[in-house]
Coordinates of C-alpha atoms in Angstrom, one line a residue:
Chain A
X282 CA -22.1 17.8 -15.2
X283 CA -19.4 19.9 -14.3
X284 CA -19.5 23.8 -13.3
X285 CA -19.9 26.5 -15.8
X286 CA -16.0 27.5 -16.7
X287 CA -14.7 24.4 -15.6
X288 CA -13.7 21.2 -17.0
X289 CA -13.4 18.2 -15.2
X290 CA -10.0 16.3 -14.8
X291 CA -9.3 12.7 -14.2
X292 CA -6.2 11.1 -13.9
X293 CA -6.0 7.6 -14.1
X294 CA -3.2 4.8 -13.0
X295 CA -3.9 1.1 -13.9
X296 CA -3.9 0.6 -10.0
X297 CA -6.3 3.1 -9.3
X298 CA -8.4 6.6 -10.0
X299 CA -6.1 9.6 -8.7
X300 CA -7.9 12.0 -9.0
X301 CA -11.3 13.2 -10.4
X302 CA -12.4 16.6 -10.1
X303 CA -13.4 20.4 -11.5
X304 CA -10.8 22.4 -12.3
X305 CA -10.3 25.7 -13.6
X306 CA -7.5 24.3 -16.1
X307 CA -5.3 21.7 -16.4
X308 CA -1.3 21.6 -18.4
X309 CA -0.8 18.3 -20.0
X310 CA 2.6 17.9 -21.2
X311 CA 2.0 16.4 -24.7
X312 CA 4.0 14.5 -26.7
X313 CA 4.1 17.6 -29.4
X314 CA 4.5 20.1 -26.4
X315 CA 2.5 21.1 -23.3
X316 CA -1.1 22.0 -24.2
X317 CA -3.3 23.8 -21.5
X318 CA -6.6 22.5 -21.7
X319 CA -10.0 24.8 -20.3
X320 CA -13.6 24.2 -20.9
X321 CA -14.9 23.4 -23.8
X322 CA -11.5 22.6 -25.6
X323 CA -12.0 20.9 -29.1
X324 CA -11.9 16.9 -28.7
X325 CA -8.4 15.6 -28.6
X326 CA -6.1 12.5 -28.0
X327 CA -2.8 12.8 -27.4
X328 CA 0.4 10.8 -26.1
X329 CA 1.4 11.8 -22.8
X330 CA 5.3 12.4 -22.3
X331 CA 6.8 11.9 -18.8
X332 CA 6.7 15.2 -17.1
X333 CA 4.2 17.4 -14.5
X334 CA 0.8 17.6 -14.8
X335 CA -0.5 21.3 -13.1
X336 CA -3.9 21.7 -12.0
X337 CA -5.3 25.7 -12.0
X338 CA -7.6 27.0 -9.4
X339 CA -7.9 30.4 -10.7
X340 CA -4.5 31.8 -11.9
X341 CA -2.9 29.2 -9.1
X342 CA -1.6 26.1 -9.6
X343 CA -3.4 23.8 -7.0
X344 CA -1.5 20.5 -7.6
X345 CA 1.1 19.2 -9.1
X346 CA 1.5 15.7 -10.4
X347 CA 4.0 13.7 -12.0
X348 CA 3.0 11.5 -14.3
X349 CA 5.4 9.0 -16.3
X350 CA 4.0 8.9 -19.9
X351 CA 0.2 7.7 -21.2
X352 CA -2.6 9.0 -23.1
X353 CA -4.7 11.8 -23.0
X354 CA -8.2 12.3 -23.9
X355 CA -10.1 16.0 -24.1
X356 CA -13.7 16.4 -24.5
X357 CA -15.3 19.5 -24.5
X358 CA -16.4 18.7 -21.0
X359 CA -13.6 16.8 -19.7
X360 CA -10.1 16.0 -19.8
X361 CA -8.8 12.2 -19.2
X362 CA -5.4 11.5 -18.7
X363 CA -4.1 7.8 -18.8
X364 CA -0.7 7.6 -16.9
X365 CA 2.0 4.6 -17.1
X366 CA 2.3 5.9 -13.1
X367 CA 1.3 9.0 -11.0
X368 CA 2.7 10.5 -8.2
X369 CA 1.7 14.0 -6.5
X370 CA 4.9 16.0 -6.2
X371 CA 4.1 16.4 -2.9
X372 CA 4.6 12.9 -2.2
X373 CA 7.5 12.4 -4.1
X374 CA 10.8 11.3 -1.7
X375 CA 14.2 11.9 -3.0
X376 CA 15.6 9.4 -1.0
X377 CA 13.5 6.8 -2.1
X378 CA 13.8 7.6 -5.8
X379 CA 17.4 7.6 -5.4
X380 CA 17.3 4.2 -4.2
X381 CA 14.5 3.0 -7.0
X382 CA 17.6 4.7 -9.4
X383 CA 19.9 2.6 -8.2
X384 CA 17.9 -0.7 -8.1
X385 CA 17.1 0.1 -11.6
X386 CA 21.2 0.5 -12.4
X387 CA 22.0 -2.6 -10.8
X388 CA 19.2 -4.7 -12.5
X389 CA 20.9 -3.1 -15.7
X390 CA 23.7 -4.6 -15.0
X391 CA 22.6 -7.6 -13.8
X392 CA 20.8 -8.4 -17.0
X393 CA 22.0 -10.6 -19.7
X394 CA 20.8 -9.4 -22.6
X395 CA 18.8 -6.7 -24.2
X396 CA 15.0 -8.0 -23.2
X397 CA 15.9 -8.3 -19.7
X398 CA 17.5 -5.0 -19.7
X399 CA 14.7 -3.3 -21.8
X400 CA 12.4 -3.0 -18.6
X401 CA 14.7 -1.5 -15.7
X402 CA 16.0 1.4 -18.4
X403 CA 12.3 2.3 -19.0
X404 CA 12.2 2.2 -15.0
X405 CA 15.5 3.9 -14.9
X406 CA 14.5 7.2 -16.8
X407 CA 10.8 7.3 -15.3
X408 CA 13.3 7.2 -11.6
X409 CA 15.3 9.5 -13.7
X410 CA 12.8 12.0 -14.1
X411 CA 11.2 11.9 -11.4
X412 CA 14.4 12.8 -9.2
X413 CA 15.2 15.8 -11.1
X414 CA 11.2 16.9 -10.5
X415 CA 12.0 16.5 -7.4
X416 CA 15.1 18.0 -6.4
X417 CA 13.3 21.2 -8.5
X418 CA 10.4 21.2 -6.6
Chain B
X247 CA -21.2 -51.3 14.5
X248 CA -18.2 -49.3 14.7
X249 CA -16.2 -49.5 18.2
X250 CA -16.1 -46.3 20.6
X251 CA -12.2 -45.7 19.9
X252 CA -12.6 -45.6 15.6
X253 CA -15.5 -43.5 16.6
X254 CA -13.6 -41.4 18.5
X255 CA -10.8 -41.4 16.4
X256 CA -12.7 -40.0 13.3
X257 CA -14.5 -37.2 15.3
X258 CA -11.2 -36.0 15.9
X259 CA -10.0 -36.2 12.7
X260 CA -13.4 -34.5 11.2
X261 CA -12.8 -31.6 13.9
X262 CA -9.3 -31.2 12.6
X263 CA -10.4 -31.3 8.8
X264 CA -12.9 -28.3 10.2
X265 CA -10.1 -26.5 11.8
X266 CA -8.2 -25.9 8.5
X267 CA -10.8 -25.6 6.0
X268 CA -12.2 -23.0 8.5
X269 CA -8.9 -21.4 8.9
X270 CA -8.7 -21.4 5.0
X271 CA -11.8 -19.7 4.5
X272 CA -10.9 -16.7 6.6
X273 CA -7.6 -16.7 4.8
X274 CA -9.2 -16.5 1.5
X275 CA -12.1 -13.7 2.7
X276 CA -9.2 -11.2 3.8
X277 CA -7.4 -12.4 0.6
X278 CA -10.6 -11.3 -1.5
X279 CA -11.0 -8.5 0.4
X280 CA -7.9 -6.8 -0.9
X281 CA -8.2 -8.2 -4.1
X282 CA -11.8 -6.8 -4.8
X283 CA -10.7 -3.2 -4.0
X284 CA -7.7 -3.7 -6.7
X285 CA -10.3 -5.4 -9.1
X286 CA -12.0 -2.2 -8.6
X287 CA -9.8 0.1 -8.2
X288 CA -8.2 -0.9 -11.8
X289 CA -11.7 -0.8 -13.9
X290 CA -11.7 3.0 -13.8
X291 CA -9.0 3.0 -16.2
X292 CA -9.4 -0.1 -17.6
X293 CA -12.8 1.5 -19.1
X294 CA -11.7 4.5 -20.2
X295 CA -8.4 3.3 -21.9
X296 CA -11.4 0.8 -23.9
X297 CA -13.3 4.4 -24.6
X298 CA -10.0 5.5 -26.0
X299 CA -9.2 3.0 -28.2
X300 CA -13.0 3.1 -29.7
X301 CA -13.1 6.5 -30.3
X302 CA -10.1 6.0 -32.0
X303 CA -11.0 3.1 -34.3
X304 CA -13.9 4.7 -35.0
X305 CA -12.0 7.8 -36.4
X306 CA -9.9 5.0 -38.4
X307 CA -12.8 2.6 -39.3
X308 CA -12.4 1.8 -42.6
X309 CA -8.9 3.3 -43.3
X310 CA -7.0 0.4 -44.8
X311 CA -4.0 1.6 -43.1
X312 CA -5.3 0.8 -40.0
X313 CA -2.9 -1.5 -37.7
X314 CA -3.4 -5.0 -37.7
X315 CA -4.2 -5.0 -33.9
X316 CA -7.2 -3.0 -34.6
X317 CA -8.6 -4.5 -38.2
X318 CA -7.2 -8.1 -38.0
X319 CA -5.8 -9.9 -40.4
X320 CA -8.9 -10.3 -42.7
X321 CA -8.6 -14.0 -41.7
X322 CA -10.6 -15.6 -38.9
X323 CA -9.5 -19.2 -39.4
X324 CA -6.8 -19.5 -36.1
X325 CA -8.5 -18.8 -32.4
X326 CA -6.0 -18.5 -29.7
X327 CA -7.5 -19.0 -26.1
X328 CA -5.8 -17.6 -23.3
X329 CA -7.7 -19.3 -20.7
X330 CA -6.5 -17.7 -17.2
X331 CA -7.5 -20.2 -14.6
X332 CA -5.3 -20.2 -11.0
X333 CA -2.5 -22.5 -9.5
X334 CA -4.2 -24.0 -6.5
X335 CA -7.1 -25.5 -5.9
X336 CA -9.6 -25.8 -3.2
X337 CA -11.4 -23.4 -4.3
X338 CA -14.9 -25.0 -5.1
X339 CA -15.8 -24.8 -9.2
X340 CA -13.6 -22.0 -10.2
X341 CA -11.2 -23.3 -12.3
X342 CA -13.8 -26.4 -13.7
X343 CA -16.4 -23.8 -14.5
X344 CA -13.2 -21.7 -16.7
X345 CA -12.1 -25.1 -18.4
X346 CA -15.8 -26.2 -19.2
X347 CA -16.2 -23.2 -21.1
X348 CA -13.3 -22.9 -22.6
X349 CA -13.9 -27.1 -23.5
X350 CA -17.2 -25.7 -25.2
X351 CA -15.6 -23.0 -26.7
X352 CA -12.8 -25.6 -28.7
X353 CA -16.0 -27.5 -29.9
X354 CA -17.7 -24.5 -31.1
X355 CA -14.9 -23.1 -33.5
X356 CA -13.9 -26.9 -34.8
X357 CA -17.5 -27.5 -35.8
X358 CA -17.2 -24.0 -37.0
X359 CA -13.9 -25.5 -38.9
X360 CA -11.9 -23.0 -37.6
X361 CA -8.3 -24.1 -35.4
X362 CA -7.9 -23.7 -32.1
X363 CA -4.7 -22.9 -30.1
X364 CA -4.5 -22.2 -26.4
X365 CA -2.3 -20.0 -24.2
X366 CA -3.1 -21.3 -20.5
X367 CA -2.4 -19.1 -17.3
X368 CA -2.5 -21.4 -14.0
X369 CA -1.2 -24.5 -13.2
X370 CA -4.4 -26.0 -12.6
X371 CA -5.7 -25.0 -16.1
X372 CA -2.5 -26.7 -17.6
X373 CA -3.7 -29.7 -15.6
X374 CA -7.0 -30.0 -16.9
X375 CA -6.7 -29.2 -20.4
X376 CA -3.4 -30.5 -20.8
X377 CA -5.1 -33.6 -20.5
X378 CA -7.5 -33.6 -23.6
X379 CA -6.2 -30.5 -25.4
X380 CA -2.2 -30.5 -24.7
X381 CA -1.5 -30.5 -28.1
X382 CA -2.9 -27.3 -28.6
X383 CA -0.7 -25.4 -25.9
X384 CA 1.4 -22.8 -27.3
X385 CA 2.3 -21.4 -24.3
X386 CA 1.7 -21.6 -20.6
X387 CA 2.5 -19.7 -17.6
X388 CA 1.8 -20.7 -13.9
X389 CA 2.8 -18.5 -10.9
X390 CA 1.4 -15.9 -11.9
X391 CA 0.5 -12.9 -9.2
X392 CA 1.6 -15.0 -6.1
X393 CA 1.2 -11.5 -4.2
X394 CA -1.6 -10.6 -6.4
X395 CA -1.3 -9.7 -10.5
X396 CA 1.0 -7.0 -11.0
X397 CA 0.7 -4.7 -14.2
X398 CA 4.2 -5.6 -15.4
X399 CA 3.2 -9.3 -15.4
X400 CA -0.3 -8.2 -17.3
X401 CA 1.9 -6.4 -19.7
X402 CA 4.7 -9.4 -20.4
X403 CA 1.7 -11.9 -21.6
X404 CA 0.3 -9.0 -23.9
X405 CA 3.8 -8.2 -25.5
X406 CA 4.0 -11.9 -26.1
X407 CA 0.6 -11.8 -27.6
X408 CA 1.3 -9.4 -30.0
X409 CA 4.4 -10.9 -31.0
X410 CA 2.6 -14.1 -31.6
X411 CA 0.1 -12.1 -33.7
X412 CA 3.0 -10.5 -35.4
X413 CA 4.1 -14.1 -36.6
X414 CA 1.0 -14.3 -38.1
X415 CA 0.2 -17.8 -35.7
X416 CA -3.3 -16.6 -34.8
X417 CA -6.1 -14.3 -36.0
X418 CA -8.3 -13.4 -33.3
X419 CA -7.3 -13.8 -29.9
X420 CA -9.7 -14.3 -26.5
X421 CA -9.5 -14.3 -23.0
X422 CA -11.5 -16.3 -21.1
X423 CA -11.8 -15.5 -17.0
X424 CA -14.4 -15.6 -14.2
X425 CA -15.3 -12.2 -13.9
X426 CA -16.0 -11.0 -10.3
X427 CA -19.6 -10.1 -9.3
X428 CA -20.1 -11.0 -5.8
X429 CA -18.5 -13.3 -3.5
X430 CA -21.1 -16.1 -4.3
X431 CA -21.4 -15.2 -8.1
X432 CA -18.6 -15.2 -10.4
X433 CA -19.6 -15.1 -13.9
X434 CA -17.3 -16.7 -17.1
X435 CA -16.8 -14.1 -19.5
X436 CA -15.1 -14.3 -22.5
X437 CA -13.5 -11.0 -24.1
X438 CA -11.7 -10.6 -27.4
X439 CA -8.4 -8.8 -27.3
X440 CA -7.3 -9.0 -30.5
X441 CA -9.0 -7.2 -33.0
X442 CA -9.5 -4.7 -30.8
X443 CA -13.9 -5.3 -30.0
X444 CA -15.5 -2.5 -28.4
X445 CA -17.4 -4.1 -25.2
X446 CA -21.1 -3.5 -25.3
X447 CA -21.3 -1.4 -22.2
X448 CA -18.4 1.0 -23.0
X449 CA -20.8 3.3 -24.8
X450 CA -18.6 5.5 -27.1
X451 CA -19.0 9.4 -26.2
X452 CA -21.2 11.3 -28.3
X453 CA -19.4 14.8 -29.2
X454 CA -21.9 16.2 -31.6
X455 CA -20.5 15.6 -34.9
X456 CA -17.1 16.9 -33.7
X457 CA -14.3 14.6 -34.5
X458 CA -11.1 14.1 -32.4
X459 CA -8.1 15.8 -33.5
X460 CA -5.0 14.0 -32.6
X461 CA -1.4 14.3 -31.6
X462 CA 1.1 13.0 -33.2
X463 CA -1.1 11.4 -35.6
X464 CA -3.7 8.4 -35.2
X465 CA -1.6 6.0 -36.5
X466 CA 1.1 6.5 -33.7
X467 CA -0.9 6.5 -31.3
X468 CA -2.5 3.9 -32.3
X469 CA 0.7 1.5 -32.4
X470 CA 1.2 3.2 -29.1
X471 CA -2.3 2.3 -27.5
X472 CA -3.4 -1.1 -28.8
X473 CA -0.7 -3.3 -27.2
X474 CA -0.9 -1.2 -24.0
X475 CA -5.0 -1.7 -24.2
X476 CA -4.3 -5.4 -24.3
X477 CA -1.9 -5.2 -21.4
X478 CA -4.5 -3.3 -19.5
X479 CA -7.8 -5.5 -20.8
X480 CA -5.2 -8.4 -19.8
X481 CA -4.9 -6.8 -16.1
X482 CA -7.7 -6.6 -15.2
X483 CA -9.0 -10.0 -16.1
X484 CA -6.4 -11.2 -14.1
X485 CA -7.3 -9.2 -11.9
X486 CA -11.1 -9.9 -12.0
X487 CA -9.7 -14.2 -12.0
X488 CA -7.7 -13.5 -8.8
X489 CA -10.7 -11.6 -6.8
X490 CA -13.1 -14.4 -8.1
X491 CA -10.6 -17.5 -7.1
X492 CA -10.7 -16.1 -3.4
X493 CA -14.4 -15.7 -3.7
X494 CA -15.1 -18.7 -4.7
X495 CA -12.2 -20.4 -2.5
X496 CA -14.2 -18.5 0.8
X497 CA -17.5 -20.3 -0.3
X498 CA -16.2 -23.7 -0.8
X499 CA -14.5 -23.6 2.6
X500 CA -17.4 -22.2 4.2
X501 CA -19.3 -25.0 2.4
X502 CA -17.0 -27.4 3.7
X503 CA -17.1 -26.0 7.6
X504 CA -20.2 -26.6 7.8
X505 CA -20.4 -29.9 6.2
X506 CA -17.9 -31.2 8.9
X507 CA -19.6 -29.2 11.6
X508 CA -22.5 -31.7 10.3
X509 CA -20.9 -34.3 10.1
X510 CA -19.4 -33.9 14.1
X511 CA -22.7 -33.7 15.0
X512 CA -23.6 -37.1 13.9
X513 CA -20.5 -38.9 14.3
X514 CA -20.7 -37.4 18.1
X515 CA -24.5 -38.7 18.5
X516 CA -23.3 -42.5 17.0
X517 CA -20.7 -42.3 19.6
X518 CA -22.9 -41.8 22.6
X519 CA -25.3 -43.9 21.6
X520 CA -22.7 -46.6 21.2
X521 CA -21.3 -46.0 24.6
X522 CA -24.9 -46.0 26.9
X523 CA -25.5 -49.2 24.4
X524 CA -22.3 -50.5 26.3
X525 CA -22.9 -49.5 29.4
X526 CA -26.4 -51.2 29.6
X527 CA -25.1 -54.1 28.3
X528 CA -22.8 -54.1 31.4
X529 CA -25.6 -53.6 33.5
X530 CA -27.6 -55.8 32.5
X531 CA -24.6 -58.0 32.8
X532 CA -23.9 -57.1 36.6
X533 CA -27.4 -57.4 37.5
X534 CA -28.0 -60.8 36.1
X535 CA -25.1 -62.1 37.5
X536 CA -25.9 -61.0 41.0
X537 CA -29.4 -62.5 40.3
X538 CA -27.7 -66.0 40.1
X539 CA -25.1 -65.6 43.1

């Protein structure tokens, strides 16, 4: 069980378990807007939109993790996030997103019709994002 | 008896036969290596995106306005297999011991008067059942995760699921894979993707009479979760089938190295009694010859 005052976080990819730990608090960015969550929040499931998940230590932000859309699930004890894919800001490479941006344009127009094009614009805006997170960060 | 040189002939090809098969089993245990820490490393979410889904449908249980994907369509008269078997062979019962259950499983639900359609992943599944059961093929797919299942891949077979099930041309859909226990034991396990069935071990979360509050709404999320919980349920059995062919493909060479190992061994113990049989018979030859001179 996690510590008094904290709730534990886990963040999920379907290739593997990123991360899994107590934290002070964690910002989700929701579907309906961001939503902080601390111990003891009420039970909750919500869509995740594409955006950056902070973890607190204290009044700190610890981490910072991009996360391209999922699910969310808070317990009073925990807080489960389900992500389409999750990178650490930290890790994130301009120069490689630029270039996953423009495979993602080409495959675009390479396609020849909408089913085949449906998949590279989801990639294209989750590239999108993540090169305007970033070139903030 | 045979003679020394087709003696000598078939040692060598035996020892060559043992080369590859013992080449191929190393192959296939570095192979399952990597594919047992992706099996694994895709269960955590896997299990809680199933955890999800049931606390959800137990928040909707009874609502009539419940997707189809989560209450079916009331009818339970079409099965649709999707039997994920893999595209090459040599590697020992894998792919018989998926088709023999999924061969029981078509006899079950007929004498149960229900239909049966089937949705076969593999090339060697398509071989084996095309045989007896083509007829019942809907769809099939081969090729699939030639560098290991990806997630995209997972998630293509799903969408086409659910747009099958859109059509209304089944009513409860299964997947049937080995699932991956050790590198000796792979177990057939059948799973039912569609209606959403809460697996026996996912214990739902006990929250003390609280209920779940949810954004948007539960239906959203619902039509948002159900066809990604079947592309994720779909992953991982292929992902459980891939770490389970190499398992099974590093037994059934190791099996088969040491059979020809065996084998050497007596072929190579023929051969030299063969040749001191020849030699005395020389001798014996020489000897009596000079006895004569």
């Amino acid at each position: 069980m996690a510590e008094v005052g904290k709730v534990t976080f886990e963040l999920v990819s379907p290739q593997r378990l990123l991360v899994s730990q107590a934290v002070d608090m964690v910002v989700v960015p929701g579907t309906e807007g961001d939503f902080g969550v601390l111990a003891g929040h009420a039970p909750l499931i919500s869509g995740v939109r594409t955006g950056v998940i902070d973890m607190y230590e204290g009044d700190a932000i610890a981490e910072r993790i991009f996360v391209a859309g999922g699910f969310a699930e808070v317990t009073p004890e925990r807080c489960i996030v389900l992500a389409e894919e999750a990178v650490p800001l930290a890790d994130l490479d301009a120069e490689v997103i630029r270039a996953r941006v423009r495979d993602a344009e080409e495959a675009i127009d390479d396609a020849r019709d909408d089913a085949e094009r449906a998949q590279p614009a989801a990639d294209l805006e989750i590239a999108r994002a993540m090169l305007e997170v970033a070139e903030a960060g | 008896m045979a003679s020394l040189k087709s003696l000598r002939l078939r040692i060598n090809s035996v020892k060559a036969t043992q080369k590859i098969t013992s080449a191929m089993k190393m192959v296939a245990a570095s192979k399952l290596r990597r594919a047992q820490e992706r099996a694994e490393a895709a269960r955590p979410y896997a299990e809680r995106m199933e955890r999800m889904v049931q606390s959800l449908a137990q928040s909707v249980a009874g609502n009539e306005s419940a997707p189809a994907m989560l209450r079916g369509s009331g009818r339970e008269d079409t099965h649709l297999l999707v039997v994920a078997t893999s595209d090459r062979g040599l590697c020992g019962g894998f792919n018989s011991s998926i088709v023999r259950a999924a061969r029981q499983r078509i006899v079950e639900l007929e004498v149960a008067g229900k239909s049966v359609k089937l949705f076969v992943i593999g090339r060697k599944g398509r071989d084996q059942l095309g045989r007896d059961h083509g007829g019942r093929f809907v769809e099939t797919l081969d090729n699939i995760g030639v560098r290991g299942p990806q997630f995209a891949e997972a998630a293509t077979i799903a969408e086409t699921l659910s747009e099958l099930y859109a059509a209304g041309e089944f009513d409860v859909c299964a997947v049937v894979y080995n699932k991956f226990k050790s590198a000796i034991s792979q177990i057939v396990t059948f799973q039912q993707l569609i209606p959403f069935a809460a697996d026996e071990e996912a214990a739902a979360i006990d929250l003390g009479g609280a209920i779940y509050e949810f954004e948007p709404d539960e239906a959203e999320i619902l039509d948002d979760l159900l066809p990604r919980n079947a592309g994720v349920q779909m992953y991982r059995a292929l992902l459980e089938n891939a770490a389970s062919e190499q398992g099974a493909r590093m037994m059934a060479m190791d099996n088969a190295t040491r059979n020809a190992g065996d084998m050497i061994d007596k072929l190579s113990l023929t051969y030299n009694r063969t040749r001191q049989a020849a030699i005395t018979t020389e001798l014996v030859e020489i000897v009596s010859g000079a006895e004569v001179i």
